[in-house]
Amino acid sequence: MAEGQPVRAVRAGALLLRLMPHLGLLVLLLALWEYAIRSGSITSIMVPKPSAVIGAMVDLYIVKGTIWPHFRITLAEAVLGFAAGAAIAISLAVASALSDPFRRYVAPYAVVLNVTPGIALTPVIIAWFGFGMGSKIALAAVISFFPIFVNTLTGLSQRDADREELFRSLGATPRDVFLKLRVPAALPLLFAGMKIGLTTALIGAVVAEFAQATAGVGVLMNRFSFKLDMANSIASLLSMTLIGLMLFYAMEFLDDRVVFWRRDARMTAVSRARARAWRAGNGS
Amino acid sequence: MTAGADRAPALRRAATHAAIFLSLIAAWEVGAQAGWLDPLFFPAPSAILASFWRIYVVQMNIWPHLGVSLGLVFAGFAIGSILGVGLGAVVGLNALVRRFLQPYVIVMEATPRIAVAPLIIAAVGFGAQSKIAIIMLVCFFAPFINTLSGVVNVNEDRLQLFRSMGASKWQILRKLVLPDAVPVIMAGERLALTAALSGVLVAEFIQRDQGIGALILTYTRNLNMPSAFACIFTLTAIGFAIFKGMEILDRRVAFWTNEEGLRRVGLARAAAHATLAGGRHG
């Protein structure tokens, strides 16, 4: 622990040093862009000044705070839709992995669902579930279903004959084989599927908002761009990017926690913590 | 003998599939006819079939919409994916550009790409151009990213072998990097074409003028669910055709990834060689 702090500080310094050229380039590009508009080289109203976009961001987030209710709604739609889609996808994939007939007779329908562009269902889903959040959640669930389903099923279907024999020769029940061998082996692929699914769910929520909605970042952006208020439109677009990044890194974090054995550093940390817990348990 | 033995279970399986499918449809039809199923959610299969007949044969009103949408899909896909592969290769082969572009690629990956649709419509205006621009944009990323990673992930051992045998940069690119990248690039193209189909729908939902997306919107607004479903099942068929078509194209282009393609091209090359050699001798 004593040496942990300086190491971290050095690492942060190195990171900053590595980021410097990137930041420099970004600032340079933005400055060039700003200059091109101020000097009149670009006159289109379609291209706002970077300072105007930053101003719009500050306005939306801090001064007026108009974006917050929309931000929350879109985030909630994406997360709830993802949760519903993932729950259905994972249970169907587990059922398919456990039962051959189920897999044989249900999987083809999942494939048919996959080749249909889920987006095509937007108007129908809005007719079914109304203009509110329900239809956005439903569309997000529909289009995030397939990547999760297919990855979970692929993960659960990979069989390692050697390991299974080892498990059986040590007297493992089929239940043990499933829970302690096949499920852990499937987890990395499952998380990869969930990362795709989560981004897809956000797309579903936003598209449904474009089509018909009363609130959400998509609605906000649609309104701004119909008014040709490009600075605010781009600020709304950047907000969607922000939601996307938040969701992606949340899932990445979860992946890191749950599938700890794939990264050496996390593996060591977890095994140390377990050893400590074990020693403490034995000592008492 | 074995072929016959294999065929019996396959037949039985197909029969079970058909039985399950038909009983599902029958249950659906009975439920709809009896009024147990809300026609808004589950229009009767017979009504959907009747709609198919009406919009394809009697009124023929789906054809122009279908033509417009598919034309836009292929135009946007062609431009977007060529740009994607080209820029992906340029960026992938240049380490400096790659390092500085990477953060932007990550940010663009996290943005729901389709979300730029209203911006593009505002910038380009209503009509075909903005739709093509939207499709181009959604088609750009998958080929771009896949080409980039395909070009970057060169097998080190093979690279060393090529270098030690004195291969030039161009030879390494032409005979090592590209062949290894092609399957990955093709996978990107497949994703892009699927994305193009979604892209055209979103563009049409927003513009509400013509095309299959606008047609679905109109039918749904009139609560004509059987016709809306007929359009959606049409898209299922198109999606399936795209999926299969790209699979076949993939096997043709990246012929060395499968046994059959390797044999086909090998035979053709041998034949070409034989005629060439024969011509020289004779």
XYZ file of C-alpha atoms in Angstrom:
566
model
C 0.000 0.000 0.000
C 2.855 2.366 0.939
C 4.343 2.237 -2.507
C 0.925 2.222 -4.223
C 0.388 5.975 -4.061
C 3.574 7.189 -5.854
C 3.189 4.494 -8.528
C -0.297 5.724 -9.218
C 0.915 9.336 -9.366
C 3.648 8.413 -11.838
C 1.098 6.555 -13.931
C -1.241 9.534 -13.966
C 1.669 11.738 -15.037
C 2.580 9.381 -17.857
C -1.036 9.285 -18.960
C -1.177 13.064 -19.021
C 2.045 13.180 -21.029
C 0.603 10.689 -23.491
C -2.620 12.676 -23.766
C -0.846 15.982 -24.415
C -0.330 15.596 -28.189
C -3.917 14.382 -28.604
C -5.300 17.344 -26.686
C -2.991 19.652 -28.606
C -4.280 18.369 -31.926
C -7.891 18.681 -30.775
C -7.407 22.262 -29.631
C -5.581 23.117 -32.847
C -8.364 21.672 -34.998
C -11.053 23.468 -33.031
C -9.087 26.726 -33.236
C -8.720 26.357 -37.016
C -12.433 25.652 -37.344
C -13.300 28.657 -35.175
C -10.957 30.866 -37.178
C -12.374 29.688 -40.516
C -15.847 30.803 -39.476
C -14.793 34.065 -37.829
C -12.720 35.070 -40.828
C -15.624 34.244 -43.133
C -14.003 31.349 -45.028
C -16.984 29.194 -44.028
C -20.267 31.044 -44.054
C -22.832 28.246 -43.994
C -25.300 28.417 -41.105
C -25.042 24.628 -41.065
C -21.572 24.784 -39.552
C -21.631 26.435 -36.138
C -18.556 27.778 -34.400
C -17.010 25.382 -31.863
C -17.385 28.141 -29.293
C -21.112 28.264 -30.101
C -21.396 24.500 -29.544
C -19.543 24.782 -26.244
C -21.782 27.705 -25.332
C -24.827 25.600 -26.167
C -23.492 22.773 -23.995
C -22.957 25.110 -21.069
C -26.429 26.538 -21.566
C -28.124 23.162 -21.843
C -26.319 21.574 -18.916
C -25.531 24.353 -16.472
C -27.208 27.693 -17.108
C -30.699 26.579 -18.119
C -30.328 22.879 -17.391
C -32.970 22.127 -20.015
C -31.297 18.896 -21.030
C -31.499 17.053 -17.718
C -35.081 15.739 -17.883
C -34.489 14.635 -21.495
C -31.113 13.135 -20.628
C -32.615 11.111 -17.782
C -35.493 9.884 -19.928
C -33.292 8.694 -22.797
C -30.855 7.055 -20.400
C -33.707 5.293 -18.582
C -35.283 4.129 -21.854
C -32.002 2.684 -23.093
C -31.175 0.963 -19.805
C -34.675 -0.458 -19.209
C -34.980 -1.596 -22.830
C -31.571 -3.212 -22.614
C -32.500 -4.943 -19.344
C -35.705 -6.349 -20.831
C -34.006 -7.441 -24.057
C -31.076 -8.998 -22.183
C -33.355 -10.868 -19.765
C -35.336 -12.429 -22.619
C -32.223 -13.101 -24.697
C -30.293 -14.753 -21.876
C -33.198 -16.930 -20.751
C -33.883 -18.111 -24.301
C -30.179 -18.763 -24.866
C -29.900 -20.770 -21.636
C -32.997 -22.771 -22.555
C -31.519 -23.421 -26.017
C -28.208 -24.495 -24.519
C -29.857 -26.877 -22.062
C -32.395 -28.452 -24.383
C -31.570 -29.630 -27.872
C -35.176 -29.777 -29.137
C -35.833 -26.272 -27.826
C -32.768 -25.015 -29.626
C -33.642 -26.793 -32.830
C -37.200 -25.497 -32.990
C -36.861 -22.007 -31.509
C -33.505 -20.789 -32.847
C -34.780 -20.438 -36.467
C -37.346 -17.874 -35.312
C -34.607 -15.900 -33.618
C -32.689 -15.884 -36.914
C -35.769 -14.621 -38.786
C -36.098 -11.899 -36.189
C -32.456 -11.045 -36.747
C -32.636 -10.504 -40.497
C -35.650 -8.201 -40.095
C -34.379 -4.683 -39.491
C -35.734 -4.130 -35.980
C -35.998 -0.436 -36.777
C -38.803 -1.297 -39.227
C -41.008 -2.087 -36.237
C -40.763 1.496 -34.937
C -44.174 2.748 -36.162
C -45.888 -0.500 -35.166
C -44.379 -0.439 -31.691
C -45.428 3.173 -31.272
C -48.978 2.193 -32.288
C -48.851 -0.607 -29.708
C -47.276 1.131 -26.752
C -48.081 4.791 -27.306
C -46.011 7.957 -27.500
C -44.492 7.639 -24.033
C -41.490 5.781 -22.697
C -43.091 2.356 -23.169
C -42.618 2.292 -26.919
C -38.983 3.416 -26.645
C -38.221 0.726 -24.087
C -39.912 -1.880 -26.287
C -37.960 -0.913 -29.409
C -34.699 -0.844 -27.446
C -35.501 -4.321 -26.115
C -36.347 -5.695 -29.564
C -33.194 -4.504 -31.245
C -30.817 -5.297 -28.385
C -32.153 -8.867 -28.117
C -30.268 -10.565 -30.914
C -26.597 -9.714 -30.255
C -27.023 -10.836 -26.651
C -28.902 -13.994 -27.580
C -26.414 -15.110 -30.194
C -23.348 -14.395 -28.060
C -24.765 -16.147 -25.000
C -25.738 -19.184 -27.048
C -22.333 -19.325 -28.760
C -20.611 -18.988 -25.404
C -22.677 -21.734 -23.785
C -22.265 -24.020 -26.795
C -18.480 -24.124 -26.774
C -17.645 -27.391 -25.026
C -14.209 -28.250 -23.733
C -14.210 -32.065 -23.653
C -11.075 -32.294 -21.480
C -12.387 -30.004 -18.807
C -15.771 -31.669 -18.797
C -14.097 -35.031 -18.319
C -12.075 -33.630 -15.456
C -15.251 -32.275 -13.873
C -17.032 -35.579 -14.268
C -14.146 -37.636 -13.002
C -14.148 -35.473 -9.888
C -17.802 -36.367 -9.441
C -19.435 -33.135 -10.617
C -23.174 -33.238 -11.214
C -24.534 -31.939 -14.550
C -25.677 -28.910 -12.603
C -22.107 -28.304 -11.419
C -20.798 -28.714 -14.956
C -23.256 -26.117 -16.190
C -22.888 -23.562 -13.407
C -19.160 -23.913 -12.739
C -17.785 -24.757 -16.166
C -20.054 -23.734 -19.011
C -21.421 -20.499 -17.544
C -18.018 -19.050 -16.560
C -16.642 -20.062 -19.955
C -19.530 -18.239 -21.643
C -19.234 -15.036 -19.622
C -16.627 -13.208 -21.753
C -18.725 -13.685 -24.886
C -21.885 -12.804 -22.989
C -20.354 -9.510 -21.913
C -19.177 -8.778 -25.449
C -22.771 -9.309 -26.590
C -24.113 -7.104 -23.823
C -21.759 -4.287 -24.794
C -23.100 -4.385 -28.345
C -26.652 -4.760 -27.043
C -26.373 -1.731 -24.788
C -25.199 0.529 -27.628
C -27.948 -0.906 -29.817
C -30.544 -0.236 -27.115
C -29.548 3.434 -27.115
C -30.034 3.536 -30.885
C -33.502 2.019 -30.456
C -34.490 4.579 -27.841
C -33.251 7.492 -29.954
C -34.851 6.312 -33.200
C -38.197 5.819 -31.468
C -37.846 9.331 -30.078
C -37.211 10.702 -33.568
C -40.294 8.951 -34.882
C -42.749 10.068 -32.239
C -42.196 11.192 -28.684
C -42.787 13.948 -26.194
C -39.474 13.947 -24.357
C -35.913 12.688 -24.644
C -32.618 13.810 -26.144
C -33.806 12.617 -29.584
C -36.840 14.897 -29.403
C -34.703 17.789 -28.278
C -32.312 17.255 -31.167
C -35.122 16.954 -33.689
C -36.611 20.232 -32.468
C -33.283 22.058 -32.650
C -32.444 20.828 -36.114
C -35.864 21.710 -37.500
C -35.221 25.217 -36.194
C -31.793 25.060 -37.901
C -30.248 25.736 -34.507
C -27.118 23.773 -35.344
C -25.122 24.625 -32.241
C -27.804 23.176 -29.988
C -28.368 20.184 -32.299
C -24.715 19.278 -32.161
C -24.746 19.759 -28.402
C -27.657 17.280 -28.232
C -25.775 14.858 -30.459
C -22.759 15.113 -28.168
C -25.084 14.361 -25.263
C -26.067 11.119 -26.961
C -22.382 10.326 -27.362
C -22.002 11.019 -23.657
C -24.826 8.612 -22.815
C -23.275 6.039 -25.151
C -19.859 6.371 -23.525
C -21.377 6.195 -20.029
C -23.241 3.008 -20.856
C -20.252 1.452 -22.599
C -17.844 2.135 -19.768
C -20.374 0.986 -17.154
C -20.581 -2.339 -18.967
C -16.798 -2.444 -19.370
C -16.451 -1.917 -15.621
C -18.931 -4.700 -14.898
C -17.079 -6.948 -17.336
C -13.829 -6.225 -15.508
C -15.406 -7.040 -12.122
C -17.270 -10.192 -13.104
C -14.882 -11.755 -15.607
C -11.882 -10.965 -13.443
C -9.778 -13.913 -14.617
C -9.161 -12.507 -18.054
C -6.902 -9.701 -16.858
C -3.775 -10.630 -14.962
C -3.862 -7.613 -12.673
C -7.502 -8.193 -11.687
C -6.855 -11.912 -11.311
C -4.044 -11.262 -8.838
C -6.106 -8.716 -6.940
C -9.090 -11.035 -6.605
C -7.027 -14.046 -5.600
C -5.177 -11.963 -2.990
C -8.466 -10.710 -1.567
C -9.777 -14.266 -1.441
C -6.631 -15.531 0.238
C -6.920 -12.761 2.825
C -10.572 -13.587 3.456
C -9.725 -17.256 3.754
C -6.889 -16.605 6.198
C -9.121 -14.337 8.278
C -11.821 -16.989 8.296
C -9.365 -19.684 9.392
C -7.735 -17.523 12.032
C -10.926 -16.813 13.929
C -27.017 -46.368 -47.701
C -25.748 -43.747 -45.276
C -27.301 -40.993 -47.331
C -30.713 -42.667 -47.014
C -30.232 -43.165 -43.277
C -29.290 -39.476 -42.916
C -32.228 -38.339 -44.915
C -34.942 -39.943 -42.762
C -34.215 -37.972 -39.551
C -33.693 -34.795 -41.578
C -37.105 -35.289 -43.151
C -38.683 -35.976 -39.788
C -37.067 -32.838 -38.392
C -38.328 -30.731 -41.288
C -41.798 -32.187 -40.754
C -41.676 -31.254 -37.053
C -40.574 -27.727 -37.989
C -43.449 -27.422 -40.435
C -45.925 -28.847 -37.925
C -44.838 -26.386 -35.213
C -44.922 -23.473 -37.629
C -48.341 -24.387 -39.051
C -49.916 -25.006 -35.660
C -48.603 -21.646 -34.432
C -50.109 -19.935 -37.454
C -53.360 -21.882 -37.068
C -53.624 -20.988 -33.376
C -52.933 -17.354 -34.271
C -55.600 -17.398 -36.995
C -58.206 -19.039 -34.754
C -57.408 -16.632 -31.932
C -57.722 -13.648 -34.258
C -60.945 -14.880 -35.852
C -62.499 -15.604 -32.474
C -61.509 -12.159 -31.275
C -59.214 -13.341 -28.449
C -56.241 -11.545 -29.954
C -56.297 -7.794 -30.359
C -56.143 -7.161 -34.126
C -53.972 -4.125 -33.403
C -51.262 -6.401 -31.987
C -51.868 -9.620 -33.889
C -53.699 -9.168 -37.177
C -54.853 -12.548 -38.498
C -52.332 -14.347 -40.739
C -55.011 -14.576 -43.429
C -55.441 -10.794 -43.282
C -51.670 -10.337 -43.652
C -51.637 -12.698 -46.647
C -54.555 -10.794 -48.174
C -52.591 -7.563 -47.682
C -49.588 -9.087 -49.424
C -51.811 -9.963 -52.360
C -53.348 -6.487 -52.396
C -50.205 -4.378 -52.153
C -48.143 -6.541 -54.527
C -50.651 -7.682 -57.125
C -53.925 -5.781 -57.021
C -52.904 -2.226 -56.151
C -49.200 -2.755 -56.839
C -48.513 0.276 -54.678
C -45.526 -1.225 -52.856
C -43.347 -1.535 -55.963
C -42.360 2.138 -56.436
C -41.651 2.492 -52.705
C -39.596 -0.666 -52.701
C -37.665 0.506 -55.756
C -36.910 3.890 -54.230
C -35.756 2.418 -50.917
C -33.567 -0.291 -52.435
C -32.012 2.148 -54.895
C -31.060 4.428 -52.007
C -29.736 1.497 -49.969
C -27.389 0.339 -52.707
C -26.263 3.829 -53.722
C -25.520 4.839 -50.128
C -23.903 1.495 -49.374
C -21.643 1.676 -52.416
C -20.359 5.162 -51.614
C -20.166 4.707 -47.860
C -18.450 1.351 -47.864
C -15.903 2.319 -50.522
C -15.033 5.400 -48.471
C -14.865 3.246 -45.351
C -12.523 0.661 -46.827
C -10.328 3.308 -48.464
C -9.958 5.472 -45.389
C -9.624 2.404 -43.175
C -6.692 1.185 -45.266
C -5.020 4.619 -45.295
C -5.393 5.015 -41.549
C -4.452 1.417 -40.804
C -1.241 1.576 -42.798
C -0.119 4.819 -41.229
C 0.782 4.465 -37.559
C 0.876 8.198 -36.858
C -2.564 8.913 -38.323
C -3.888 5.875 -36.493
C -2.641 7.023 -33.120
C -4.210 10.441 -33.457
C -7.468 9.262 -34.962
C -8.162 6.508 -32.449
C -9.861 8.616 -29.752
C -12.221 10.060 -32.361
C -13.057 6.591 -33.615
C -13.946 5.513 -30.074
C -16.169 8.565 -29.611
C -17.866 7.962 -32.958
C -18.382 4.322 -32.040
C -20.238 5.345 -28.884
C -22.488 7.824 -30.719
C -25.671 6.250 -32.016
C -24.777 6.816 -35.669
C -28.310 7.068 -36.844
C -28.708 10.028 -34.474
C -27.018 12.318 -36.962
C -30.004 11.885 -39.295
C -31.794 15.109 -38.256
C -28.530 17.054 -38.559
C -27.945 15.744 -42.053
C -31.502 16.525 -43.084
C -31.073 20.053 -41.763
C -27.770 20.418 -43.593
C -28.612 18.768 -46.924
C -32.351 19.333 -47.050
C -35.236 16.956 -47.627
C -35.110 14.467 -50.456
C -32.919 11.758 -51.875
C -29.564 13.453 -51.241
C -29.990 13.604 -47.507
C -31.196 10.010 -47.426
C -28.148 8.848 -49.356
C -25.959 10.906 -47.049
C -27.503 9.238 -43.989
C -27.058 5.759 -45.447
C -23.484 6.603 -46.454
C -22.725 7.609 -42.925
C -24.183 4.483 -41.299
C -22.406 2.357 -43.933
C -19.080 4.008 -43.390
C -18.150 2.811 -39.919
C -18.243 -0.985 -40.029
C -16.038 -1.261 -43.154
C -13.788 1.499 -41.807
C -13.230 -0.156 -38.428
C -12.920 -3.650 -39.881
C -10.500 -2.605 -42.602
C -8.471 -0.749 -40.009
C -8.244 -3.730 -37.681
C -7.758 -6.155 -40.569
C -4.800 -4.163 -41.870
C -3.292 -3.623 -38.433
C -3.523 -7.192 -37.151
C -0.867 -8.735 -39.356
C 0.510 -12.093 -38.303
C 3.976 -11.265 -36.934
C 5.534 -14.609 -37.834
C 4.440 -14.379 -41.417
C 5.569 -10.778 -41.616
C 9.010 -11.836 -40.445
C 9.071 -14.636 -42.995
C 8.131 -12.196 -45.763
C 10.790 -9.726 -44.647
C 13.513 -12.347 -44.324
C 12.795 -13.469 -47.876
C 13.301 -9.906 -49.044
C 9.701 -8.973 -49.874
C 9.148 -5.362 -50.824
C 6.633 -3.183 -48.986
C 4.231 -3.482 -51.874
C 4.587 -7.263 -51.967
C 3.902 -7.469 -48.232
C 0.798 -5.349 -48.692
C -0.430 -7.164 -51.768
C 0.336 -10.750 -50.774
C 0.182 -10.768 -46.978
C -1.766 -7.874 -45.481
C -4.611 -7.688 -47.975
C -5.420 -11.409 -48.207
C -5.514 -11.622 -44.408
C -7.689 -8.525 -44.145
C -10.249 -9.458 -46.795
C -12.408 -11.802 -44.643
C -12.573 -9.164 -41.895
C -13.403 -6.455 -44.453
C -16.154 -8.620 -45.904
C -17.632 -9.076 -42.433
C -17.676 -5.288 -42.162
C -19.422 -4.988 -45.525
C -22.071 -7.404 -44.360
C -22.745 -5.314 -41.260
C -22.802 -2.172 -43.401
C -25.423 -3.462 -45.811
C -27.660 -4.466 -42.902
C -27.102 -1.030 -41.371
C -27.987 0.562 -44.725
C -31.399 -1.063 -44.606
C -32.015 0.364 -41.131
C -30.608 3.706 -42.239
C -33.007 4.113 -45.133
C -35.934 3.272 -42.852
C -34.956 5.879 -40.266
C -34.453 8.504 -42.991
C -37.879 7.703 -44.396
C -39.507 7.735 -40.968
C -38.210 11.251 -40.415
C -38.966 12.597 -43.895
C -42.268 10.739 -44.316
C -42.386 11.216 -48.091
C -41.796 7.964 -49.977
C -40.155 4.588 -49.640
C -40.978 1.495 -47.668
C -40.409 3.220 -44.311
C -42.913 5.952 -45.176
C -45.350 3.276 -46.335
C -45.110 1.416 -43.007
C -45.642 4.723 -41.246
C -48.740 5.506 -43.315
C -50.268 2.072 -42.778
C -49.607 2.214 -39.059
C -51.109 5.703 -38.791
C -54.283 4.354 -40.427
C -54.111 1.369 -38.053
C -53.965 -0.877 -41.126
C -51.849 -3.406 -39.261
C -52.074 -6.295 -41.771
C -50.524 -4.108 -44.480
C -47.878 -2.774 -42.099
C -46.961 -6.360 -41.240
C -46.856 -7.287 -44.926
C -44.288 -4.497 -45.428
C -42.275 -5.638 -42.410
C -42.221 -9.240 -43.627
C -41.071 -7.907 -46.997
C -38.148 -6.353 -45.140
C -37.504 -9.717 -43.480
C -37.210 -11.244 -46.948
C -34.888 -8.446 -48.108
C -32.814 -8.821 -44.950
C -32.545 -12.545 -45.553
C -31.577 -12.011 -49.206
C -28.880 -9.544 -48.132
C -27.605 -11.975 -45.515
C -27.429 -14.888 -47.947
C -26.120 -12.775 -50.816
C -23.280 -11.404 -48.722
C -22.449 -14.913 -47.522
C -22.146 -16.131 -51.106
C -20.134 -13.054 -52.093
C -17.874 -13.609 -49.098
C -17.144 -17.197 -50.147
C -16.422 -16.039 -53.706
C -14.186 -13.100 -52.845
C -12.332 -14.614 -49.906
C -12.157 -17.967 -51.678
C -9.140 -19.179 -49.700
C -11.101 -19.318 -46.460
C -13.147 -22.305 -47.610
C -12.264 -25.661 -49.085
C -14.667 -25.498 -52.019
C -13.613 -22.016 -53.152
C -9.968 -23.016 -52.962
C -10.608 -26.019 -55.205
C -12.676 -23.958 -57.685
C -10.106 -21.190 -58.065
C -7.248 -23.698 -58.087
C -8.835 -25.616 -60.956
C -9.537 -22.414 -62.901
C -5.958 -21.261 -62.467
C -4.602 -24.635 -63.495
C -6.798 -24.536 -66.623
C -5.627 -21.002 -67.461
C -2.049 -22.067 -66.956
C -2.535 -25.136 -69.160
C -4.014 -23.102 -72.051
C -1.237 -20.527 -71.721
C 1.442 -23.202 -71.701
C -0.291 -25.018 -74.574
C -0.422 -21.802 -76.610
C 3.267 -21.212 -76.067
C 4.215 -24.683 -77.186
C 1.907 -24.788 -80.157
